[in-house]
PDB file of C-alpha atoms in Angstrom:
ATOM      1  CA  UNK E 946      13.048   5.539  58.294  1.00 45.00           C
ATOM      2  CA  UNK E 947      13.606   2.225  56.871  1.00 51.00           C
ATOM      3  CA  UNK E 948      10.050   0.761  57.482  1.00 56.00           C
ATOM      4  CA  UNK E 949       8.889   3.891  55.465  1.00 54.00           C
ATOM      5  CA  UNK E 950      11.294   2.569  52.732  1.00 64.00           C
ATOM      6  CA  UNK E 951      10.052  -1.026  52.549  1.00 69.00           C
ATOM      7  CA  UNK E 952       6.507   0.357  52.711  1.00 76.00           C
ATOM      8  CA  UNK E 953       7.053   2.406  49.357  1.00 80.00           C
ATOM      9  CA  UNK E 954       8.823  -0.523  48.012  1.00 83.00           C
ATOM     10  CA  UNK E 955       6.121  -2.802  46.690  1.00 87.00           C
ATOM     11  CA  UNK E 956       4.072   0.639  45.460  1.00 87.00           C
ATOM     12  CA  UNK E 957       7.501   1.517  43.328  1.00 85.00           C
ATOM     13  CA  UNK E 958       8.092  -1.985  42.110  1.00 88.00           C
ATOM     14  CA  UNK E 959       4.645  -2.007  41.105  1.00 92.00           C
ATOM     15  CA  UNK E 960       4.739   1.132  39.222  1.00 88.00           C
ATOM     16  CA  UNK E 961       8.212   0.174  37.479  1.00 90.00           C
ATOM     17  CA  UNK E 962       6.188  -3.700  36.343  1.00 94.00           C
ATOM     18  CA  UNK E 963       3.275  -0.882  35.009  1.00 94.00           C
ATOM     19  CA  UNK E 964       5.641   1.258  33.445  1.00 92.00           C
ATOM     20  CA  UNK E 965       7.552  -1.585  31.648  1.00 95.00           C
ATOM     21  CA  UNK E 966       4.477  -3.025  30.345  1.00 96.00           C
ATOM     22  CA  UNK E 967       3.797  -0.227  28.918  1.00 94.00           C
ATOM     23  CA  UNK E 968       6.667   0.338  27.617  1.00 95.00           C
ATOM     24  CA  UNK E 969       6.696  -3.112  26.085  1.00 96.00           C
ATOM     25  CA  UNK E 970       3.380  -2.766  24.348  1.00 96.00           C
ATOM     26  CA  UNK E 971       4.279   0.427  22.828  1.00 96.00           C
ATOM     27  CA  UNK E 972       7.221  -1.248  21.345  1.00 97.00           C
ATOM     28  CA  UNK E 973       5.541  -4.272  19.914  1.00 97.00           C
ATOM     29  CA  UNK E 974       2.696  -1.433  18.377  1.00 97.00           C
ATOM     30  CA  UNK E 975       5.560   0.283  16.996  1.00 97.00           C
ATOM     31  CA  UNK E 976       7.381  -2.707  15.293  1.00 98.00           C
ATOM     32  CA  UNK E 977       3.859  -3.562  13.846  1.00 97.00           C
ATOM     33  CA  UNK E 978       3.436  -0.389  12.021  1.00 97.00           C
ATOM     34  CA  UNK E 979       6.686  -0.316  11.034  1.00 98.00           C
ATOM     35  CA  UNK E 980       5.981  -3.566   9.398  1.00 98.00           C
ATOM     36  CA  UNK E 981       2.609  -2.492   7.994  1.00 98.00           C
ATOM     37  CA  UNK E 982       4.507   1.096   6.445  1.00 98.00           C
ATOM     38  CA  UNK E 983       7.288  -1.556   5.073  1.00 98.00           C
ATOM     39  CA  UNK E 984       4.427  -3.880   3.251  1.00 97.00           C
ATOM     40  CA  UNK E 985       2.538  -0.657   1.629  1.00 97.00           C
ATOM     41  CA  UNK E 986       6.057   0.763   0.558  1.00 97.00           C
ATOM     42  CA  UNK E 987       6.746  -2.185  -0.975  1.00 97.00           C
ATOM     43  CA  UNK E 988       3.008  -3.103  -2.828  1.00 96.00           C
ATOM     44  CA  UNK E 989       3.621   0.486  -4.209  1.00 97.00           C
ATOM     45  CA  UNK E 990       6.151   0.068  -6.918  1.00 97.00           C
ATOM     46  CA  UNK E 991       4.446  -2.859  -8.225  1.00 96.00           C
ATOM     47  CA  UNK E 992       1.125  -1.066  -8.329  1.00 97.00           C
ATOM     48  CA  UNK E 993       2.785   1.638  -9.926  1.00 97.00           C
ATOM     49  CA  UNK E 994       4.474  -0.454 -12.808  1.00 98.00           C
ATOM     50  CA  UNK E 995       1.090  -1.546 -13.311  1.00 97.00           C
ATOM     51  CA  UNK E 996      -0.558   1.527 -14.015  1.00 97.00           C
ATOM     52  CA  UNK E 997       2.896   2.164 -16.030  1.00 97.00           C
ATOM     53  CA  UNK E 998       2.316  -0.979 -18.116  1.00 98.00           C
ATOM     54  CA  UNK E 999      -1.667  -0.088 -18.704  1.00 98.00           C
ATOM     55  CA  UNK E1000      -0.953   3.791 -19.899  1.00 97.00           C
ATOM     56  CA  UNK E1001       1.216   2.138 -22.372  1.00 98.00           C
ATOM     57  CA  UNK E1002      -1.064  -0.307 -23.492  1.00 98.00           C
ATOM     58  CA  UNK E1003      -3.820   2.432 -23.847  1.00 98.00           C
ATOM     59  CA  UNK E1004      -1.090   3.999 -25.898  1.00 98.00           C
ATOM     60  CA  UNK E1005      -1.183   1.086 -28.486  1.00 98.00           C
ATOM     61  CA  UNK E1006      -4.643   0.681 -28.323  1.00 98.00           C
ATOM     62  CA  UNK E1007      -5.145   4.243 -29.214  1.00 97.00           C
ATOM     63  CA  UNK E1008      -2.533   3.547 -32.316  1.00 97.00           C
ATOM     64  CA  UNK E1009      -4.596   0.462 -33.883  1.00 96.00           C
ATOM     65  CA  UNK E1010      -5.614   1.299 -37.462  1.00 96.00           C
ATOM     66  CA  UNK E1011      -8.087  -0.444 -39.227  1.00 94.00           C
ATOM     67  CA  UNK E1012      -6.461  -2.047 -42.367  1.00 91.00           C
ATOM     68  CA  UNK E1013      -8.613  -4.257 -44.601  1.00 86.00           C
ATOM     69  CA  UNK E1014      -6.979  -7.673 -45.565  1.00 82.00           C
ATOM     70  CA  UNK E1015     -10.005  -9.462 -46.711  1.00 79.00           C
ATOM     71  CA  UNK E1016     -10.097 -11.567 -49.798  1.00 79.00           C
ATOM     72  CA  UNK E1017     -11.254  -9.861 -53.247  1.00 83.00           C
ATOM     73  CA  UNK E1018     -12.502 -12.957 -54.560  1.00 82.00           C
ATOM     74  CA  UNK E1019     -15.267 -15.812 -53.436  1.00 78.00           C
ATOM     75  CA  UNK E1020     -13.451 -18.675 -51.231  1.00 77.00           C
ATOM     76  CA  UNK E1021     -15.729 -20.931 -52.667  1.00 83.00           C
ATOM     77  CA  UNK E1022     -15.671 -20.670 -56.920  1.00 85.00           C
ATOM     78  CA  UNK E1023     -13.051 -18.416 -56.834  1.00 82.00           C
ATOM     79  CA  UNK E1024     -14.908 -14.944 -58.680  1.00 88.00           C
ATOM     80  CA  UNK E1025     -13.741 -11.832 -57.909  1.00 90.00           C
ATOM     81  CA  UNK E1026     -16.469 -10.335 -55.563  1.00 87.00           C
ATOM     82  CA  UNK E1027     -18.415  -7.593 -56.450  1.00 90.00           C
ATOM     83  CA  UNK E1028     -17.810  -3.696 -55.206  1.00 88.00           C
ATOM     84  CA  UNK E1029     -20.842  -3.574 -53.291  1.00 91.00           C
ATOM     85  CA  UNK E1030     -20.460  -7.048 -51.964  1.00 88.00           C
ATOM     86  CA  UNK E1031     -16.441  -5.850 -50.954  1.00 89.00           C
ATOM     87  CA  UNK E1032     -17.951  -2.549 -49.195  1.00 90.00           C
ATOM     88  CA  UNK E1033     -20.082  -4.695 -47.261  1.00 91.00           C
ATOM     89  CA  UNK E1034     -17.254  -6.913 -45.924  1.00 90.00           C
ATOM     90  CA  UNK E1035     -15.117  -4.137 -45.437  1.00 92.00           C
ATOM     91  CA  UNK E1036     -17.609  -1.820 -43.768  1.00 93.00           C
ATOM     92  CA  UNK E1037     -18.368  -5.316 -41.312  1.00 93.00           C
ATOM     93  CA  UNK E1038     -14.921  -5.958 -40.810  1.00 92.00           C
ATOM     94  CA  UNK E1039     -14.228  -2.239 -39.537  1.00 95.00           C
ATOM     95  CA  UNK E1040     -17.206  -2.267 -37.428  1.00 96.00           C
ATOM     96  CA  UNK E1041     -16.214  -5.363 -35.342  1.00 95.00           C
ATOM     97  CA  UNK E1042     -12.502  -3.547 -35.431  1.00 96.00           C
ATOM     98  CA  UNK E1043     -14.048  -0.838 -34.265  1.00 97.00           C
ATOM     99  CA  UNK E1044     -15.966  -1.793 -31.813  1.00 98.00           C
ATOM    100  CA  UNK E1045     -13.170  -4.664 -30.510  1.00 97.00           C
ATOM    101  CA  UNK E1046     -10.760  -1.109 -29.967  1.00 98.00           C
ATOM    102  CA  UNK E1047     -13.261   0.603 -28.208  1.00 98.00           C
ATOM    103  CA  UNK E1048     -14.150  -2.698 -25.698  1.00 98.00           C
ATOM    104  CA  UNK E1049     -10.310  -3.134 -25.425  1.00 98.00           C
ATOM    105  CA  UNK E1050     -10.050   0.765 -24.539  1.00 98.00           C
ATOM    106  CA  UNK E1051     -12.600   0.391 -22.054  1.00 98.00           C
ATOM    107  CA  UNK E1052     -11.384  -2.129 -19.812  1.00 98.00           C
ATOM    108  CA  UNK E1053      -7.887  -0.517 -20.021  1.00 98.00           C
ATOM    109  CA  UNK E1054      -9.358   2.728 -18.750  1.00 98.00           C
ATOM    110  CA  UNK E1055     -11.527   0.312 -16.226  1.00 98.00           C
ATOM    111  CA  UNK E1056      -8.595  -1.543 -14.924  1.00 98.00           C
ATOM    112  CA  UNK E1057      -6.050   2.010 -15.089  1.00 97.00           C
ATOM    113  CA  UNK E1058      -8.676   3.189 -12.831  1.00 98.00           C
ATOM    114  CA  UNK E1059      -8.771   0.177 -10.543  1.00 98.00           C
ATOM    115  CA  UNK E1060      -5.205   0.664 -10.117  1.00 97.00           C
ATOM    116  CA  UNK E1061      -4.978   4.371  -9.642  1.00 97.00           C
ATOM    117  CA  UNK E1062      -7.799   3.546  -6.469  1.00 98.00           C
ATOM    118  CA  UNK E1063      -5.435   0.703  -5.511  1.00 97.00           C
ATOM    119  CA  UNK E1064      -2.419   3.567  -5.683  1.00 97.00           C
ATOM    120  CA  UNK E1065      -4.356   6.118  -3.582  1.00 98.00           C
ATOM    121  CA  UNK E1066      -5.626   3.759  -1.127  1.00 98.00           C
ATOM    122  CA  UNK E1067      -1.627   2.829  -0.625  1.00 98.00           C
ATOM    123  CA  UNK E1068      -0.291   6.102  -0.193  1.00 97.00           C
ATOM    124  CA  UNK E1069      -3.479   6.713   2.160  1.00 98.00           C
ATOM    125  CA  UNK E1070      -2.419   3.977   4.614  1.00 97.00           C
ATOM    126  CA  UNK E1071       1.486   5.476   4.550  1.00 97.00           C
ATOM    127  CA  UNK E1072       0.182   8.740   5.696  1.00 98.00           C
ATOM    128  CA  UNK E1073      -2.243   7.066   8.284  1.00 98.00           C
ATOM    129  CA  UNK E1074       0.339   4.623   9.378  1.00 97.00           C
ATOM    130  CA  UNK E1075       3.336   7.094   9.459  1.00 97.00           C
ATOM    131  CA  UNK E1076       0.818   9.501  11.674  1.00 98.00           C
ATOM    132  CA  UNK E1077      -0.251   6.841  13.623  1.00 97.00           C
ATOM    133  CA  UNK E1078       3.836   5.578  14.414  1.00 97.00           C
ATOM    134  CA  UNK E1079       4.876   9.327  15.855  1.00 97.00           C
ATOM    135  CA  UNK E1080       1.792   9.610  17.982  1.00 96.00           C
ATOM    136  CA  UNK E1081       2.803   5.834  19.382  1.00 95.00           C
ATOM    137  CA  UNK E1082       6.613   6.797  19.416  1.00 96.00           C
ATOM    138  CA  UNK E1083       5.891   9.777  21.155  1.00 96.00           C
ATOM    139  CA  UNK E1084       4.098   7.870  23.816  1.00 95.00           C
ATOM    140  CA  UNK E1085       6.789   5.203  23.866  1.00 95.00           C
ATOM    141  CA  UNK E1086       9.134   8.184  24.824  1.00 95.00           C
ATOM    142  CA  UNK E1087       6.663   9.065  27.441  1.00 94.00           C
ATOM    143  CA  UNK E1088       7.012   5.445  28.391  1.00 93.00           C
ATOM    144  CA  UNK E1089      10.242   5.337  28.547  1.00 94.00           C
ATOM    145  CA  UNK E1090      10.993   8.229  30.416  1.00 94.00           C
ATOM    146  CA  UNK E1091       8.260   6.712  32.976  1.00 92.00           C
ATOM    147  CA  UNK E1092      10.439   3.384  33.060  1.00 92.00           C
ATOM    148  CA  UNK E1093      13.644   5.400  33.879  1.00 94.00           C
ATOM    149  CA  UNK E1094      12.076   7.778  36.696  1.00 91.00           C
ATOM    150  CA  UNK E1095      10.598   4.909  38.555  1.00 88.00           C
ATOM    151  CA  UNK E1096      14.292   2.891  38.488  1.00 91.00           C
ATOM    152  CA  UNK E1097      15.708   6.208  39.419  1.00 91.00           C
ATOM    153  CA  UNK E1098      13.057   5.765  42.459  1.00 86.00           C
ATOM    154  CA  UNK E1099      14.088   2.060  43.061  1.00 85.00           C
ATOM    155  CA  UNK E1100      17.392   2.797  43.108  1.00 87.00           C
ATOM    156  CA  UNK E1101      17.297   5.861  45.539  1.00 85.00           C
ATOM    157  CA  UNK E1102      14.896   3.670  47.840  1.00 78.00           C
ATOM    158  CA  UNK E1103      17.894   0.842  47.681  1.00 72.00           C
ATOM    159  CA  UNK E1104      20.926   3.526  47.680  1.00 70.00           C
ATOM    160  CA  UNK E1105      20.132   4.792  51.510  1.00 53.00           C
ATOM    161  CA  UNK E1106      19.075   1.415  52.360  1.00 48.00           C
ATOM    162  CA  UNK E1107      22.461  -0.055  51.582  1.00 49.00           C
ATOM    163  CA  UNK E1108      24.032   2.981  53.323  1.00 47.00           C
ATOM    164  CA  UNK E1109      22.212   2.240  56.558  1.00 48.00           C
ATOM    165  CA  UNK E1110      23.321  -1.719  56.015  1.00 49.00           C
ATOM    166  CA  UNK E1111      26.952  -0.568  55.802  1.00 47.00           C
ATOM    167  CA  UNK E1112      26.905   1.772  59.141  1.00 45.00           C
TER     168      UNK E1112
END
């Protein structure tokens, strides 16, 4: 009875080292995607304030008003300019406002939308990572329950063992 014992012996010890490997690796995949959920939960907020701080700024942009401050009268001898001559300046100085809104307008919808991707791409990798940490959690259970049936083995192999020792 005993040499049937120490036969299963190095098979069970074998299977507990397998086990607890296991086991081991499933823990140090675990702790890594808890790490990697931590670092997207935490890039969030910032990205967030971000795309805060640019809908804002569109907000102001949106607000700008043309508003003519040029000079009535030549810097040079000092005449007060003609109508036509103020149209022009005016009409050019509303075009370049113009068109300075509209570029500033543009990249803040450019860079809004390079933050919204940045935003979705974020929350994408919780959902994948969260997903991914109960499938390995689950199998770390599986693990673990592996772990504690082959000890439960061990021991029952040592319990008799010791009870044939003491008779």
């Amino acid at each position: 009875v005993v040499s049937a014992k120490t036969s299963e012996l190095p098979a069970l010890q074998a299977a507990l080292a397998m086990a607890m490997s296991e086991q081991t690796r499933l823990e140090c995949e675990t702790k890594s995607l808890q790490l990697k959920i931590k670092l997207n939960e935490e890039l969030k907020p910032d990205v967030e304030e971000s795309l805060n701080s640019l809908r804002a700024a569109y907000l102001e942009i949106v607000k700008r008003e043309f508003e003519w401050a040029g000079e009535e009268s030549c810097p040079a001898c000092a005449q007060k300019l003609p109508p036509e001559r103020m149209d022009e300046l005016k009409s050019l100085a509303m075009g370049n406002f113009n068109q300075a809104k509209s570029d500033d307008l543009s990249a803040n919808v450019s860079a809004g939308r390079d933050c919204d991707k940045k935003l979705a791409k974020i929350e994408s990798n919780i959902i994948e990572l969260n997903n991914e940490l109960s499938l390995r959690l689950n199998d770390l259970d599986g693990a673990l329950a592996v772990v504690a049936s082959a000890k439960a083995d061990l021991e029952s192999l040592d319990s008799p063992a010791q009870s044939d020792n003491a008779e």
